[in-house]
Amino acid sequence: MDDLRTGPDGIVRCGWVGDDAEYRRYHDEEWGRPLHGDRALFEKTSLEGFQAGLSWITILRKRPRFREVFAGFDPDVVAALADDDVERLMADAGIVRNRAKILATIGNARLVAAMQQGEFDALMWSFAPAPRAGAQRPRSFADVPAVTAASDALSTALRKTGFRFVGSTTMYALMQSAGMVDDHLVGCHRAV
C-alpha cells in the first residue's frame, strides 16, 4: 500500500483509502475530525469494537444496518436489549454476528446510560493528548503507531469501569477516527 494515493478526483489522500469511494468519503468527511457527544462516541466505541479482527471497510459498509438494529446507538435503548434481542441480532446478516461483541455493546451501553449527560464524552476526551508545539506530522504509515501511552491509559480506564472490546489498539483507532489525534500524513489534502 502506498503511503499516499491520488484519487480519481485528483486529490491526494492517505494511502489506506485505496480506490474505494466510501473510504474516500469517510477519510475526507469523518476520519480525524473531532467527534463529540456521548451517543456519537458510544457508536464509535461500539463500531471499533466490532471491527476488531476485521477490516474497517467491512464495518463502514455495514454501519447503516448497525445503526438500524442498535437504535442509532442510543445508549438507553441499547442498554435495554434482552436475550431475545441478542438472538435476533445474531441472525442478522447485515451486521457482524459475534455474540461477544453484541453482548459487549449492550453492556457498554448500560455503562454509558448510567453516566450523567456529557460524562462519557468528557471521559473519552480526557485522554486525548494535547497537541505538542512543533510536533511532526507522520510522513509514512511507518510513523503512525498502533498504540500509544494515551490509548493504553484510555483502554485501562474503560476496562476498569467495566467496558469490553476496548483494547489499546482499538482505542488508538478510535482516537484517530474521532479526531483525538490527527494522523493524516504529510502530503494528504487533510493535513494542515
Tab-separated table of N, CA and C in Angstrom, residues 37-44 46 66-81 105-114 120:
chain	number	residue	atom	x	y	z
A	37	GLY	N	-19.954	14.087	21.855
A	37	GLY	CA	-21.292	13.633	22.210
A	37	GLY	C	-21.255	12.201	22.695
A	38	ASP	N	-21.970	11.954	23.770
A	38	ASP	CA	-21.996	10.607	24.349
A	38	ASP	C	-22.455	9.573	23.326
A	39	ARG	N	-23.532	9.885	22.637
A	39	ARG	CA	-24.102	8.933	21.678
A	39	ARG	C	-23.134	8.677	20.518
A	40	ALA	N	-22.565	9.735	19.967
A	40	ALA	CA	-21.629	9.598	18.846
A	40	ALA	C	-20.395	8.807	19.257
A	41	LEU	N	-19.887	9.061	20.446
A	41	LEU	CA	-18.693	8.336	20.905
A	41	LEU	C	-19.031	6.910	21.323
A	42	PHE	N	-20.255	6.689	21.799
A	42	PHE	CA	-20.674	5.315	22.072
A	42	PHE	C	-20.753	4.531	20.763
A	43	GLU	N	-21.309	5.149	19.721
A	43	GLU	CA	-21.346	4.488	18.413
A	43	GLU	C	-19.940	4.160	17.952
A	44	LYS	N	-19.045	5.132	18.022
A	44	LYS	CA	-17.670	4.927	17.561
A	44	LYS	C	-16.996	3.820	18.361
A	46	SER	N	-18.457	1.328	19.891
A	46	SER	CA	-19.100	0.066	19.507
A	46	SER	C	-18.583	-0.433	18.168
A	66	PHE	N	-26.024	-1.459	11.279
A	66	PHE	CA	-25.702	-1.363	12.705
A	66	PHE	C	-26.541	-0.261	13.352
A	67	ARG	N	-26.634	0.875	12.687
A	67	ARG	CA	-27.404	1.994	13.237
A	67	ARG	C	-28.881	1.639	13.359
A	68	GLU	N	-29.398	0.888	12.401
A	68	GLU	CA	-30.801	0.478	12.477
A	68	GLU	C	-31.044	-0.444	13.665
A	69	VAL	N	-30.251	-1.502	13.755
A	69	VAL	CA	-30.527	-2.526	14.767
A	69	VAL	C	-30.145	-2.090	16.178
A	70	PHE	N	-29.254	-1.095	16.284
A	70	PHE	CA	-28.881	-0.585	17.595
A	70	PHE	C	-29.499	0.786	17.858
A	71	ALA	N	-30.642	1.060	17.254
A	71	ALA	CA	-31.449	2.256	17.531
A	71	ALA	C	-30.617	3.535	17.478
A	72	GLY	N	-29.802	3.656	16.424
A	72	GLY	CA	-28.985	4.859	16.297
A	72	GLY	C	-27.948	4.982	17.395
A	73	PHE	N	-27.652	3.863	18.038
A	73	PHE	CA	-26.699	3.803	19.155
A	73	PHE	C	-27.123	4.691	20.321
A	74	ASP	N	-28.421	4.762	20.533
A	74	ASP	CA	-28.944	5.432	21.723
A	74	ASP	C	-28.603	4.532	22.913
A	75	PRO	N	-27.725	4.962	23.817
A	75	PRO	CA	-27.309	4.086	24.914
A	75	PRO	C	-28.469	3.570	25.763
A	76	ASP	N	-29.490	4.391	25.986
A	76	ASP	CA	-30.623	3.960	26.808
A	76	ASP	C	-31.394	2.821	26.140
A	77	VAL	N	-31.589	2.913	24.829
A	77	VAL	CA	-32.316	1.866	24.105
A	77	VAL	C	-31.469	0.595	24.033
A	78	VAL	N	-30.195	0.742	23.695
A	78	VAL	CA	-29.317	-0.429	23.586
A	78	VAL	C	-29.162	-1.103	24.946
A	79	ALA	N	-29.101	-0.322	26.006
A	79	ALA	CA	-28.954	-0.877	27.357
A	79	ALA	C	-30.140	-1.760	27.735
A	80	ALA	N	-31.288	-1.518	27.134
A	80	ALA	CA	-32.498	-2.278	27.472
A	80	ALA	C	-32.657	-3.551	26.642
A	81	LEU	N	-31.739	-3.815	25.707
A	81	LEU	CA	-31.858	-5.025	24.902
A	81	LEU	C	-31.737	-6.267	25.777
A	105	THR	N	-21.442	-4.624	23.416
A	105	THR	CA	-22.116	-3.382	23.034
A	105	THR	C	-23.269	-3.076	23.978
A	106	ILE	N	-24.029	-4.095	24.314
A	106	ILE	CA	-25.150	-3.899	25.248
A	106	ILE	C	-24.620	-3.544	26.638
A	107	GLY	N	-23.613	-4.270	27.093
A	107	GLY	CA	-23.027	-3.973	28.404
A	107	GLY	C	-22.416	-2.584	28.452
A	108	ASN	N	-21.715	-2.209	27.393
A	108	ASN	CA	-21.121	-0.872	27.339
A	108	ASN	C	-22.203	0.206	27.318
A	109	ALA	N	-23.312	-0.070	26.636
A	109	ALA	CA	-24.428	0.883	26.615
A	109	ALA	C	-24.968	1.102	28.022
A	110	ARG	N	-25.039	0.043	28.802
A	110	ARG	CA	-25.531	0.173	30.178
A	110	ARG	C	-24.614	1.077	30.999
A	111	LEU	N	-23.321	0.980	30.752
A	111	LEU	CA	-22.368	1.833	31.473
A	111	LEU	C	-22.518	3.290	31.044
A	112	VAL	N	-22.668	3.528	29.749
A	112	VAL	CA	-22.840	4.903	29.257
A	112	VAL	C	-24.178	5.462	29.745
A	113	ALA	N	-25.226	4.654	29.702
A	113	ALA	CA	-26.554	5.112	30.133
A	113	ALA	C	-26.571	5.480	31.615
A	114	ALA	N	-25.716	4.858	32.394
A	114	ALA	CA	-25.666	5.141	33.831
A	114	ALA	C	-24.910	6.434	34.150
A	120	PHE	N	-19.538	10.661	29.442
A	120	PHE	CA	-18.778	9.738	28.596
A	120	PHE	C	-17.882	10.523	27.641
